Coordinates of C-alpha atoms in Angstrom, one line a residue:
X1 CA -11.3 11.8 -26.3
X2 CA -12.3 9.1 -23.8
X3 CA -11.0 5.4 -23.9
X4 CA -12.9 3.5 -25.7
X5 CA -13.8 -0.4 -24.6
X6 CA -14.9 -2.6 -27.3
X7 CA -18.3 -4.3 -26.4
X8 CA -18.3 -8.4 -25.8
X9 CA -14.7 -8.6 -25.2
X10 CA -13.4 -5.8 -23.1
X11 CA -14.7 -4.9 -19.7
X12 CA -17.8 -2.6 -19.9
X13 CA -17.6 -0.3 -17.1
X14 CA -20.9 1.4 -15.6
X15 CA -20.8 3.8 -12.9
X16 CA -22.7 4.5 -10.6
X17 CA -23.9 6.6 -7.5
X18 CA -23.2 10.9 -8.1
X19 CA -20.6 13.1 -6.4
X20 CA -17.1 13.5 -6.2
X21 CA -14.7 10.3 -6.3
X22 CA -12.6 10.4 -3.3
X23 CA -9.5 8.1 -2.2
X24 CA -9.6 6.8 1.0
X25 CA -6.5 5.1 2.5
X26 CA -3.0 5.0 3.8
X27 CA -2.0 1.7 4.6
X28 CA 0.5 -0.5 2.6
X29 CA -0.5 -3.5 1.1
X30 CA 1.5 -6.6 2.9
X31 CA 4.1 -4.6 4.4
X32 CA 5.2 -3.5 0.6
X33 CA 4.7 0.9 -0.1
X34 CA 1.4 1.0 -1.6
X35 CA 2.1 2.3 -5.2
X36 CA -1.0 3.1 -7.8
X37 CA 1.6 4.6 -10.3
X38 CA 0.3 3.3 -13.9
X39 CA 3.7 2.6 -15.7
X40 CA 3.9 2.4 -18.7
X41 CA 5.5 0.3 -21.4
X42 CA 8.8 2.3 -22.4
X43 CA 7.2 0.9 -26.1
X44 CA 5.1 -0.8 -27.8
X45 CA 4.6 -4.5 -29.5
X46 CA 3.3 -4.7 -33.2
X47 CA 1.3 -7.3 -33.8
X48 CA -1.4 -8.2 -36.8
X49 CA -4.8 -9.0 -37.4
X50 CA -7.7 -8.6 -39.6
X51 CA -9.8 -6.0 -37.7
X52 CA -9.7 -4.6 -34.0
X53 CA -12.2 -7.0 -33.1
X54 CA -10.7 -10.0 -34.2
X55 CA -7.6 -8.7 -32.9
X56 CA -9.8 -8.3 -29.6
X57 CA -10.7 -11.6 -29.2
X58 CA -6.8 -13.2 -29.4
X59 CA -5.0 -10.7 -27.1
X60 CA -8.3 -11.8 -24.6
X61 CA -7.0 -15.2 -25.6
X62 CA -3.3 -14.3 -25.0
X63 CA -3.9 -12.7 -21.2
X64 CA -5.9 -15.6 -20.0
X65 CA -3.6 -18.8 -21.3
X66 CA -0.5 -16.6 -20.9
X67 CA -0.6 -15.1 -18.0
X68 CA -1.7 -15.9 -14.5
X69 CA -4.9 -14.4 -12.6
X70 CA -2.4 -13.1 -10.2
X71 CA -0.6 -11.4 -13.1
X72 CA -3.7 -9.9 -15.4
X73 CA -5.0 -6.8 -15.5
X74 CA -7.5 -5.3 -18.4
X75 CA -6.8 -4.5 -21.5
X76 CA -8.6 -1.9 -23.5
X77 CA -8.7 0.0 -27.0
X78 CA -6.5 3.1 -26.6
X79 CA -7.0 6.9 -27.3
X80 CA -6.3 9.3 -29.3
X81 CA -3.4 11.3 -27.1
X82 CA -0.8 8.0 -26.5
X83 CA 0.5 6.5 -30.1
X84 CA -1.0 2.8 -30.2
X85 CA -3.9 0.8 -30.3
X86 CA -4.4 -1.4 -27.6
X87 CA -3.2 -1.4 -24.1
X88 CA -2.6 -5.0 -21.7
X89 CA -1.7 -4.2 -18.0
X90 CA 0.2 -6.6 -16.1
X91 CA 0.6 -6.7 -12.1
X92 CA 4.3 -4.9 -11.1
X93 CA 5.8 -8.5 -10.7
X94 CA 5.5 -9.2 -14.1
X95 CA 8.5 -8.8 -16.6
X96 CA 6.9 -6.4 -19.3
X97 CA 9.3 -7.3 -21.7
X98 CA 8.9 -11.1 -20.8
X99 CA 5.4 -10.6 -21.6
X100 CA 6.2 -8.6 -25.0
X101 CA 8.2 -11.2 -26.6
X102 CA 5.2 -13.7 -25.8
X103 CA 2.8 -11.6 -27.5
X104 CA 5.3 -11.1 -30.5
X105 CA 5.5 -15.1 -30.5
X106 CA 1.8 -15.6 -29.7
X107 CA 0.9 -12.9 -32.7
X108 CA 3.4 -13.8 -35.0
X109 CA 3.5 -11.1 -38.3
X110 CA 0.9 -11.6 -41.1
X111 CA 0.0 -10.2 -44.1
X112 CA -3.1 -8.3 -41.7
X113 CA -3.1 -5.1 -40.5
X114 CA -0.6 -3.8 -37.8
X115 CA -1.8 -3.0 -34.8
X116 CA 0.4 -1.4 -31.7
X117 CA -0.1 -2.8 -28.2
X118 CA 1.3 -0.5 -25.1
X119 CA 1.9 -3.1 -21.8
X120 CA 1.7 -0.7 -18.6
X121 CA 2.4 -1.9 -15.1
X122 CA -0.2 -2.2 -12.3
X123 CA -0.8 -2.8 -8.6
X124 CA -3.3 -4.6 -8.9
X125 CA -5.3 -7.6 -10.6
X126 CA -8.3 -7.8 -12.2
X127 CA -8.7 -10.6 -10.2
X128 CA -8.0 -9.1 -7.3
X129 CA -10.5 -5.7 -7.6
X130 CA -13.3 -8.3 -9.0
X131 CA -12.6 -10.9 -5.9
X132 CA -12.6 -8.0 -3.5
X133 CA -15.9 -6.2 -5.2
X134 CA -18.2 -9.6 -4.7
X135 CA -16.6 -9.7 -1.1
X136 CA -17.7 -6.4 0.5
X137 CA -21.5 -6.4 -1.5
X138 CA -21.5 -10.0 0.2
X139 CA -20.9 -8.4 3.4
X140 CA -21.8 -5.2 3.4
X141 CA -23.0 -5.0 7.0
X142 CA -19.6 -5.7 8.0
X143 CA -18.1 -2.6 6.1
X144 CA -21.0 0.1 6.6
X145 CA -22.7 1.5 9.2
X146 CA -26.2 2.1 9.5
X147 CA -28.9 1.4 7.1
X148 CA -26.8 3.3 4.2
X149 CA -24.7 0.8 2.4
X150 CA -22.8 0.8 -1.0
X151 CA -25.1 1.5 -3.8
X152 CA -22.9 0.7 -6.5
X153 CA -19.5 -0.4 -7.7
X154 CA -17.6 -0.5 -10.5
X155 CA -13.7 -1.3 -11.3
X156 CA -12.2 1.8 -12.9
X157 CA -9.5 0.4 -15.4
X158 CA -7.6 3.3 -16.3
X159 CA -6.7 3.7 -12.5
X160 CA -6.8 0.6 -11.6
X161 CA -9.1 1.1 -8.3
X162 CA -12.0 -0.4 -7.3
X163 CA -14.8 2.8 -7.0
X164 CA -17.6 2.4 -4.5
X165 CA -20.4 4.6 -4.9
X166 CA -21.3 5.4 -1.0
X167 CA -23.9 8.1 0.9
X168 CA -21.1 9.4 2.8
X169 CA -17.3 7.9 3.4
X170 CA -18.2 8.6 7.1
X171 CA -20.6 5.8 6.6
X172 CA -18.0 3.5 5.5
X173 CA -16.1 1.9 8.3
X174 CA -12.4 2.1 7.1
X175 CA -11.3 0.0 10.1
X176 CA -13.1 -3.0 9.1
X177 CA -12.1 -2.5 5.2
X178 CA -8.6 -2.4 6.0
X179 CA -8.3 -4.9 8.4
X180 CA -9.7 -7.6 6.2
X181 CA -8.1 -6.6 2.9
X182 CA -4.3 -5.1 4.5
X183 CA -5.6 -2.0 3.3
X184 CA -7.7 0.5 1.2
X185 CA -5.4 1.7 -1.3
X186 CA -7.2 0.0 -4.3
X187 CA -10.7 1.7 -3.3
X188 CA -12.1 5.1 -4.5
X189 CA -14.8 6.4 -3.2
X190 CA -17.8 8.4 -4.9
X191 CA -20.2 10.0 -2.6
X192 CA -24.0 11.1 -3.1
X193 CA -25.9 14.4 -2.5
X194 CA -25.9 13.7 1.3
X195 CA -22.2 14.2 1.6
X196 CA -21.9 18.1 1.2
X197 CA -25.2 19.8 3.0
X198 CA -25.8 23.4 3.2
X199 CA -25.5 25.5 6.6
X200 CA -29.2 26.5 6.2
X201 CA -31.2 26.4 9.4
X202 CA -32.8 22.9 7.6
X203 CA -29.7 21.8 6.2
X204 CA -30.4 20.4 2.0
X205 CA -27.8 19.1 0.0
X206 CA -25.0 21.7 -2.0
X207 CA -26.0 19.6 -5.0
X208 CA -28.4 20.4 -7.7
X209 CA -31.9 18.4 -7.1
X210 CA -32.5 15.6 -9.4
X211 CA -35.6 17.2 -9.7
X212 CA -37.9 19.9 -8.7
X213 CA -42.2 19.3 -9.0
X214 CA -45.2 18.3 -7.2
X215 CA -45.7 14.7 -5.8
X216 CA -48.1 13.4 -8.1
X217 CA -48.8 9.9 -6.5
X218 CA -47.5 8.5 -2.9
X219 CA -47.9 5.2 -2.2
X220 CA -47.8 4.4 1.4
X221 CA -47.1 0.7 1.7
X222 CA -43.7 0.9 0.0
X223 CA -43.0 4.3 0.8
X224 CA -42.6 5.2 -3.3
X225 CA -43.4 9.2 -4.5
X226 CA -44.2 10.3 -7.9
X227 CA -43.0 13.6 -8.7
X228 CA -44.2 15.3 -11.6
X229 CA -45.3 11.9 -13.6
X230 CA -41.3 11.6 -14.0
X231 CA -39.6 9.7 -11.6
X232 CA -40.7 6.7 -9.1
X233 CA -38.8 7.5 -6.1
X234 CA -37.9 4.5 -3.4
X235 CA -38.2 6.7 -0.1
X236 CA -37.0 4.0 2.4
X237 CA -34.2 5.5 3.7
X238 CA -34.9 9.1 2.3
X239 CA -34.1 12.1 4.4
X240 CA -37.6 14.0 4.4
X241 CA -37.7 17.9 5.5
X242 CA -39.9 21.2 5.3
X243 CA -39.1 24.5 6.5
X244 CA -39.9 23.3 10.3
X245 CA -37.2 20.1 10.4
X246 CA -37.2 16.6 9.2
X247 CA -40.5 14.9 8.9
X248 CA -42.0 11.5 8.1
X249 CA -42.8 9.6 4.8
X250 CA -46.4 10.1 5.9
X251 CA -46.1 14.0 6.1
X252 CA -45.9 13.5 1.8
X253 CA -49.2 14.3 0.2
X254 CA -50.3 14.6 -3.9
X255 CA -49.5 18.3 -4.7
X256 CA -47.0 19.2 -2.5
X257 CA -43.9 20.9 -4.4
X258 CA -40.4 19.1 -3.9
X259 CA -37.1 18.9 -4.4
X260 CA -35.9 15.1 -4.8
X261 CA -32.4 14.1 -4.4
X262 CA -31.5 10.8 -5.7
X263 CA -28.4 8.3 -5.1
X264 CA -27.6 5.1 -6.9
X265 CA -28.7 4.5 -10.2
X266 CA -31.8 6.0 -12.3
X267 CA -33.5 3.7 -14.2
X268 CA -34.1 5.9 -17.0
X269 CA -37.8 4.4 -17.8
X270 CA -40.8 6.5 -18.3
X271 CA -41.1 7.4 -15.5
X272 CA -37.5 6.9 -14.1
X273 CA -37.1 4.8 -11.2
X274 CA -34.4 5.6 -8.5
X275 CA -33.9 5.6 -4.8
X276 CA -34.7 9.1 -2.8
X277 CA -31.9 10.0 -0.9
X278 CA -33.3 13.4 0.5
X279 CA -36.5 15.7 -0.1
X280 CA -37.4 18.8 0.3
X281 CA -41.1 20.2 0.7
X282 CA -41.1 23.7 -0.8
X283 CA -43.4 26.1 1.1

């Protein structure tokens, strides 16, 4: 059973872009060995509340006047396969059991319902994944090559990396991430259809198409397709081929079949709305 976040309090995690996630990166953080080991808490604290949500809210309270920014990570509602209820993660330099006997004090043992809190060890803070998240979509001409950039990004709590949701890693220009961050330990990358193509004469994607129909609409001026009255697809920066080679945007007419590729987000509207990242014309 998957971890389970608790709306309005915990962090609500949305990923996006497709493909495999892939970690990219060797260097060590500030001289130190980089380490993404989750540790965990050799046990747990016991502390009381009315209901998980209340119980939400104070451990939220807890991390942010307890701890430093330096020192926080997330916390989350447990699963099913560890013993406990909620989990707090702390940065390495933090004394976990410094940090239990707070919460003990904090929480102090009521007449409520128990609930168990795990404490796990982290490399890294929320702060620090969030800080460097705003950074590179800020300046994403400084990390990615070509007109390609990061379509999406999302901090991944249970593995305490920042995921970027990328074309290709080849796009990405490692050099530049690690020289302004010391490294890219804390960054996973998920790649679209684009990153694994076929050996086909006309190379297409190893993926599955999003979708498979006839263009139903084109509009020129923003270089948009309709296939099959279900999906709005942005074409800007779409790979376009037939049997012959790659061909232009303008090449698209009504009625011819496709196969549409899409990377980044689909806004699941009727029709859905997404960004092309390759088509095929079927002949």
């Amino acid at each position: 059973m998957r971890k389970l976040l608790l709306t309005g309090v915990l962090l609500i995690i949305g990923a996006c872009g497709q493909g495999n996630a892939t970690g990219v990166g060797n260097s060590e953080p500030n001289g130190a060995e980089a380490d993404d080991t989750v540790i965990e808490y050799e046990d747990y604290v016991e502390v009381y509340g009315d209901d998980q949500e209340e119980l939400a809210v104070k451990l939220n309270d807890f991390m942010n006047e307890k701890l430093s920014s330096e020192q926080r990570g997330e916390f989350y509602l447990n699963h099913d396969e560890r013993e406990g209820d909620f989990v707090i993660q702390v940065t390495k330099e933090t004394d976990v059991s410094e940090v239990a006997d707070e919460l003990k004090s904090y929480l102090p043992e009521t007449d409520g319902q128990a609930f168990k809190v795990h404490i796990d060890h982290v490399t890294y803070s929320k702060a620090f994944l969030d800080k460097a998240q705003h950074e590179i979509f800020e300046e994403e001409s400084r990390f990615f090559k070509g007109e390609r950039k990061v379509w999406g990004a999302y901090v991944d709590v249970w593995s305490n990396q920042l995921v970027l949701a990328v074309s290709r890693v080849e796009d990405v220009d490692l050099e530049a991430l690690a020289e302004r961050f010391g490294h890219t330990d804390f960054i996973t990358f998920s790649e679209g259809p684009l990153a694994s193509m076929s050996d086909d004469q006309v190379p297409v994607p190893t993926a599955e198409p999003y979708i498979t129909g006839p263009i139903t609409e084109v509009n020129r001026g923003s270089k948009v397709v309709l296939v099959d009255n279900m999906i709005y697809a942005s074409s800007k920066h779409a790979v376009i081929v037939n049997s012959s080679g790659e061909i232009a945007f303008d090449e698209l007419n009504v009625g011819d079949t496709v196969r549409l590729w899409v990377e980044g987000g689909v806004n699941e509207s009727l029709p859905a709305q997404g960004s092309a990242a390759f088509i095929q014309v079927v002949e």
